[in-house]
Amino acid sequence: MAVEDECKLKFLELKAKRNYRFIIFRIDGQQVVVEKLGSPEENYDDFSNSLPPNECRYAVYDFDFTTAENCQKSKIFFIAWSPDSSRVRMKMVYASSKDRFKRELDGIQVELQATDPSEMSLDIIKSRAL
């Protein structure tokens, strides 16, 4: 599975310049490509609504939060979205190429696997960030 250079470039922009709130990636043929870029103004609902209900995707989300000590922080989440309703073949392709793709994105801090929106709710994101 090849990873398009644009995937790495956009991830670096999210990580270093914070140009995006999230990036959604899809596998197109034999390579991973950028499907959608979320602007910094977009929120978690915008992100979760951008994931297709019946198809797998990889996503990166830059989550801002405040710690118990009142410090502003952010963590970069890698989310492997694999809904139960997606095709078995698609789930297998995404599962088998996930680790290789994730290694291309240097700076991922938390990884989540979700098969249902409830498995990546904002509460779960918050608890994993702290």
mmCIF file with all atom_site columns, N, CA, C and O in Angstrom, residues 75-101:
data_model
loop_
_atom_site.group_PDB
_atom_site.id
_atom_site.type_symbol
_atom_site.label_atom_id
_atom_site.label_alt_id
_atom_site.label_comp_id
_atom_site.label_asym_id
_atom_site.label_entity_id
_atom_site.label_seq_id
_atom_site.pdbx_PDB_ins_code
_atom_site.Cartn_x
_atom_site.Cartn_y
_atom_site.Cartn_z
_atom_site.occupancy
_atom_site.B_iso_or_equiv
_atom_site.pdbx_formal_charge
_atom_site.auth_seq_id
_atom_site.auth_comp_id
_atom_site.auth_asym_id
_atom_site.auth_atom_id
_atom_site.pdbx_PDB_model_num
ATOM 1   N N  . LYS A 1 75  ? -3.633  17.012 21.745 1.00 0.00 ? 75  LYS A N  1
ATOM 2   C CA . LYS A 1 75  ? -3.103  15.701 21.407 1.00 0.00 ? 75  LYS A CA 1
ATOM 3   C C  . LYS A 1 75  ? -3.618  15.328 20.036 1.00 0.00 ? 75  LYS A C  1
ATOM 4   O O  . LYS A 1 75  ? -4.757  15.637 19.681 1.00 0.00 ? 75  LYS A O  1
ATOM 5   N N  . ILE A 1 76  ? -2.775  14.645 19.287 1.00 0.00 ? 76  ILE A N  1
ATOM 6   C CA . ILE A 1 76  ? -3.157  14.210 17.951 1.00 0.00 ? 76  ILE A CA 1
ATOM 7   C C  . ILE A 1 76  ? -3.613  12.758 18.024 1.00 0.00 ? 76  ILE A C  1
ATOM 8   O O  . ILE A 1 76  ? -2.855  11.879 18.417 1.00 0.00 ? 76  ILE A O  1
ATOM 9   N N  . PHE A 1 77  ? -4.860  12.555 17.660 1.00 0.00 ? 77  PHE A N  1
ATOM 10  C CA . PHE A 1 77  ? -5.472  11.229 17.674 1.00 0.00 ? 77  PHE A CA 1
ATOM 11  C C  . PHE A 1 77  ? -5.441  10.623 16.283 1.00 0.00 ? 77  PHE A C  1
ATOM 12  O O  . PHE A 1 77  ? -5.714  11.315 15.296 1.00 0.00 ? 77  PHE A O  1
ATOM 13  N N  . PHE A 1 78  ? -5.137  9.339  16.214 1.00 0.00 ? 78  PHE A N  1
ATOM 14  C CA . PHE A 1 78  ? -5.283  8.573  14.974 1.00 0.00 ? 78  PHE A CA 1
ATOM 15  C C  . PHE A 1 78  ? -6.486  7.668  15.193 1.00 0.00 ? 78  PHE A C  1
ATOM 16  O O  . PHE A 1 78  ? -6.535  6.916  16.166 1.00 0.00 ? 78  PHE A O  1
ATOM 17  N N  . ILE A 1 79  ? -7.471  7.780  14.316 1.00 0.00 ? 79  ILE A N  1
ATOM 18  C CA . ILE A 1 79  ? -8.688  6.977  14.473 1.00 0.00 ? 79  ILE A CA 1
ATOM 19  C C  . ILE A 1 79  ? -8.845  6.064  13.261 1.00 0.00 ? 79  ILE A C  1
ATOM 20  O O  . ILE A 1 79  ? -8.840  6.532  12.120 1.00 0.00 ? 79  ILE A O  1
ATOM 21  N N  . ALA A 1 80  ? -8.930  4.783  13.538 1.00 0.00 ? 80  ALA A N  1
ATOM 22  C CA . ALA A 1 80  ? -9.201  3.801  12.492 1.00 0.00 ? 80  ALA A CA 1
ATOM 23  C C  . ALA A 1 80  ? -10.707 3.539  12.540 1.00 0.00 ? 80  ALA A C  1
ATOM 24  O O  . ALA A 1 80  ? -11.206 2.908  13.473 1.00 0.00 ? 80  ALA A O  1
ATOM 25  N N  . TRP A 1 81  ? -11.419 4.074  11.562 1.00 0.00 ? 81  TRP A N  1
ATOM 26  C CA . TRP A 1 81  ? -12.881 3.973  11.511 1.00 0.00 ? 81  TRP A CA 1
ATOM 27  C C  . TRP A 1 81  ? -13.248 2.775  10.646 1.00 0.00 ? 81  TRP A C  1
ATOM 28  O O  . TRP A 1 81  ? -12.912 2.725  9.462  1.00 0.00 ? 81  TRP A O  1
ATOM 29  N N  . SER A 1 82  ? -13.904 1.804  11.252 1.00 0.00 ? 82  SER A N  1
ATOM 30  C CA . SER A 1 82  ? -14.254 0.571  10.549 1.00 0.00 ? 82  SER A CA 1
ATOM 31  C C  . SER A 1 82  ? -15.654 0.138  10.979 1.00 0.00 ? 82  SER A C  1
ATOM 32  O O  . SER A 1 82  ? -15.811 -0.758 11.808 1.00 0.00 ? 82  SER A O  1
ATOM 33  N N  . PRO A 1 83  ? -16.700 0.791  10.424 1.00 0.00 ? 83  PRO A N  1
ATOM 34  C CA . PRO A 1 83  ? -18.067 0.494  10.877 1.00 0.00 ? 83  PRO A CA 1
ATOM 35  C C  . PRO A 1 83  ? -18.461 -0.956 10.587 1.00 0.00 ? 83  PRO A C  1
ATOM 36  O O  . PRO A 1 83  ? -18.031 -1.540 9.595  1.00 0.00 ? 83  PRO A O  1
ATOM 37  N N  . ASP A 1 84  ? -19.274 -1.514 11.471 1.00 0.00 ? 84  ASP A N  1
ATOM 38  C CA . ASP A 1 84  ? -19.735 -2.896 11.309 1.00 0.00 ? 84  ASP A CA 1
ATOM 39  C C  . ASP A 1 84  ? -20.441 -3.106 9.971  1.00 0.00 ? 84  ASP A C  1
ATOM 40  O O  . ASP A 1 84  ? -20.392 -4.197 9.407  1.00 0.00 ? 84  ASP A O  1
ATOM 41  N N  . SER A 1 85  ? -21.084 -2.055 9.472  1.00 0.00 ? 85  SER A N  1
ATOM 42  C CA . SER A 1 85  ? -21.867 -2.185 8.235  1.00 0.00 ? 85  SER A CA 1
ATOM 43  C C  . SER A 1 85  ? -21.005 -2.121 6.962  1.00 0.00 ? 85  SER A C  1
ATOM 44  O O  . SER A 1 85  ? -21.526 -2.302 5.868  1.00 0.00 ? 85  SER A O  1
ATOM 45  N N  . SER A 1 86  ? -19.700 -1.873 7.094  1.00 0.00 ? 86  SER A N  1
ATOM 46  C CA . SER A 1 86  ? -18.859 -1.820 5.887  1.00 0.00 ? 86  SER A CA 1
ATOM 47  C C  . SER A 1 86  ? -18.542 -3.236 5.402  1.00 0.00 ? 86  SER A C  1
ATOM 48  O O  . SER A 1 86  ? -18.671 -4.214 6.140  1.00 0.00 ? 86  SER A O  1
ATOM 49  N N  . ARG A 1 87  ? -18.123 -3.337 4.150  1.00 0.00 ? 87  ARG A N  1
ATOM 50  C CA . ARG A 1 87  ? -17.849 -4.643 3.550  1.00 0.00 ? 87  ARG A CA 1
ATOM 51  C C  . ARG A 1 87  ? -16.647 -5.309 4.218  1.00 0.00 ? 87  ARG A C  1
ATOM 52  O O  . ARG A 1 87  ? -15.683 -4.640 4.596  1.00 0.00 ? 87  ARG A O  1
ATOM 53  N N  . VAL A 1 88  ? -16.696 -6.617 4.343  1.00 0.00 ? 88  VAL A N  1
ATOM 54  C CA . VAL A 1 88  ? -15.633 -7.385 5.002  1.00 0.00 ? 88  VAL A CA 1
ATOM 55  C C  . VAL A 1 88  ? -14.299 -7.159 4.305  1.00 0.00 ? 88  VAL A C  1
ATOM 56  O O  . VAL A 1 88  ? -13.278 -6.932 4.948  1.00 0.00 ? 88  VAL A O  1
ATOM 57  N N  . ARG A 1 89  ? -14.286 -7.173 2.992  1.00 0.00 ? 89  ARG A N  1
ATOM 58  C CA . ARG A 1 89  ? -13.042 -6.973 2.236  1.00 0.00 ? 89  ARG A CA 1
ATOM 59  C C  . ARG A 1 89  ? -12.428 -5.616 2.572  1.00 0.00 ? 89  ARG A C  1
ATOM 60  O O  . ARG A 1 89  ? -11.227 -5.492 2.772  1.00 0.00 ? 89  ARG A O  1
ATOM 61  N N  . MET A 1 90  ? -13.283 -4.585 2.629  1.00 0.00 ? 90  MET A N  1
ATOM 62  C CA . MET A 1 90  ? -12.794 -3.232 2.944  1.00 0.00 ? 90  MET A CA 1
ATOM 63  C C  . MET A 1 90  ? -12.187 -3.212 4.342  1.00 0.00 ? 90  MET A C  1
ATOM 64  O O  . MET A 1 90  ? -11.110 -2.653 4.553  1.00 0.00 ? 90  MET A O  1
ATOM 65  N N  . LYS A 1 91  ? -12.858 -3.845 5.310  1.00 0.00 ? 91  LYS A N  1
ATOM 66  C CA . LYS A 1 91  ? -12.341 -3.877 6.679  1.00 0.00 ? 91  LYS A CA 1
ATOM 67  C C  . LYS A 1 91  ? -10.967 -4.554 6.721  1.00 0.00 ? 91  LYS A C  1
ATOM 68  O O  . LYS A 1 91  ? -10.067 -4.105 7.422  1.00 0.00 ? 91  LYS A O  1
ATOM 69  N N  . MET A 1 92  ? -10.829 -5.620 5.954  1.00 0.00 ? 92  MET A N  1
ATOM 70  C CA . MET A 1 92  ? -9.555  -6.353 5.938  1.00 0.00 ? 92  MET A CA 1
ATOM 71  C C  . MET A 1 92  ? -8.434  -5.492 5.345  1.00 0.00 ? 92  MET A C  1
ATOM 72  O O  . MET A 1 92  ? -7.327  -5.461 5.875  1.00 0.00 ? 92  MET A O  1
ATOM 73  N N  . VAL A 1 93  ? -8.726  -4.798 4.260  1.00 0.00 ? 93  VAL A N  1
ATOM 74  C CA . VAL A 1 93  ? -7.710  -3.947 3.617  1.00 0.00 ? 93  VAL A CA 1
ATOM 75  C C  . VAL A 1 93  ? -7.272  -2.831 4.569  1.00 0.00 ? 93  VAL A C  1
ATOM 76  O O  . VAL A 1 93  ? -6.081  -2.580 4.746  1.00 0.00 ? 93  VAL A O  1
ATOM 77  N N  . TYR A 1 94  ? -8.233  -2.180 5.208  1.00 0.00 ? 94  TYR A N  1
ATOM 78  C CA . TYR A 1 94  ? -7.897  -1.099 6.135  1.00 0.00 ? 94  TYR A CA 1
ATOM 79  C C  . TYR A 1 94  ? -7.129  -1.622 7.345  1.00 0.00 ? 94  TYR A C  1
ATOM 80  O O  . TYR A 1 94  ? -6.158  -1.020 7.785  1.00 0.00 ? 94  TYR A O  1
ATOM 81  N N  . ALA A 1 95  ? -7.558  -2.765 7.882  1.00 0.00 ? 95  ALA A N  1
ATOM 82  C CA . ALA A 1 95  ? -6.889  -3.331 9.064  1.00 0.00 ? 95  ALA A CA 1
ATOM 83  C C  . ALA A 1 95  ? -5.455  -3.739 8.742  1.00 0.00 ? 95  ALA A C  1
ATOM 84  O O  . ALA A 1 95  ? -4.535  -3.497 9.528  1.00 0.00 ? 95  ALA A O  1
ATOM 85  N N  . SER A 1 96  ? -5.250  -4.320 7.568  1.00 0.00 ? 96  SER A N  1
ATOM 86  C CA . SER A 1 96  ? -3.914  -4.838 7.238  1.00 0.00 ? 96  SER A CA 1
ATOM 87  C C  . SER A 1 96  ? -2.922  -3.735 6.886  1.00 0.00 ? 96  SER A C  1
ATOM 88  O O  . SER A 1 96  ? -1.717  -3.921 7.022  1.00 0.00 ? 96  SER A O  1
ATOM 89  N N  . SER A 1 97  ? -3.404  -2.577 6.466  1.00 0.00 ? 97  SER A N  1
ATOM 90  C CA . SER A 1 97  ? -2.462  -1.513 6.087  1.00 0.00 ? 97  SER A CA 1
ATOM 91  C C  . SER A 1 97  ? -2.382  -0.394 7.123  1.00 0.00 ? 97  SER A C  1
ATOM 92  O O  . SER A 1 97  ? -1.615  0.549  6.966  1.00 0.00 ? 97  SER A O  1
ATOM 93  N N  . LYS A 1 98  ? -3.138  -0.515 8.221  1.00 0.00 ? 98  LYS A N  1
ATOM 94  C CA . LYS A 1 98  ? -3.195  0.558  9.229  1.00 0.00 ? 98  LYS A CA 1
ATOM 95  C C  . LYS A 1 98  ? -1.830  0.868  9.837  1.00 0.00 ? 98  LYS A C  1
ATOM 96  O O  . LYS A 1 98  ? -1.427  2.028  9.889  1.00 0.00 ? 98  LYS A O  1
ATOM 97  N N  . ASP A 1 99  ? -1.121  -0.154 10.316 1.00 0.00 ? 99  ASP A N  1
ATOM 98  C CA . ASP A 1 99  ? 0.147   0.105  11.009 1.00 0.00 ? 99  ASP A CA 1
ATOM 99  C C  . ASP A 1 99  ? 1.174   0.750  10.104 1.00 0.00 ? 99  ASP A C  1
ATOM 100 O O  . ASP A 1 99  ? 1.890   1.657  10.511 1.00 0.00 ? 99  ASP A O  1
ATOM 101 N N  . ARG A 1 100 ? 1.240   0.275  8.863  1.00 0.00 ? 100 ARG A N  1
ATOM 102 C CA . ARG A 1 100 ? 2.207   0.855  7.932  1.00 0.00 ? 100 ARG A CA 1
ATOM 103 C C  . ARG A 1 100 ? 1.875   2.327  7.671  1.00 0.00 ? 100 ARG A C  1
ATOM 104 O O  . ARG A 1 100 ? 2.746   3.182  7.654  1.00 0.00 ? 100 ARG A O  1
ATOM 105 N N  . PHE A 1 101 ? 0.589   2.626  7.478  1.00 0.00 ? 101 PHE A N  1
ATOM 106 C CA . PHE A 1 101 ? 0.181   4.012  7.232  1.00 0.00 ? 101 PHE A CA 1
ATOM 107 C C  . PHE A 1 101 ? 0.466   4.877  8.457  1.00 0.00 ? 101 PHE A C  1
ATOM 108 O O  . PHE A 1 101 ? 0.992   5.978  8.349  1.00 0.00 ? 101 PHE A O  1
#
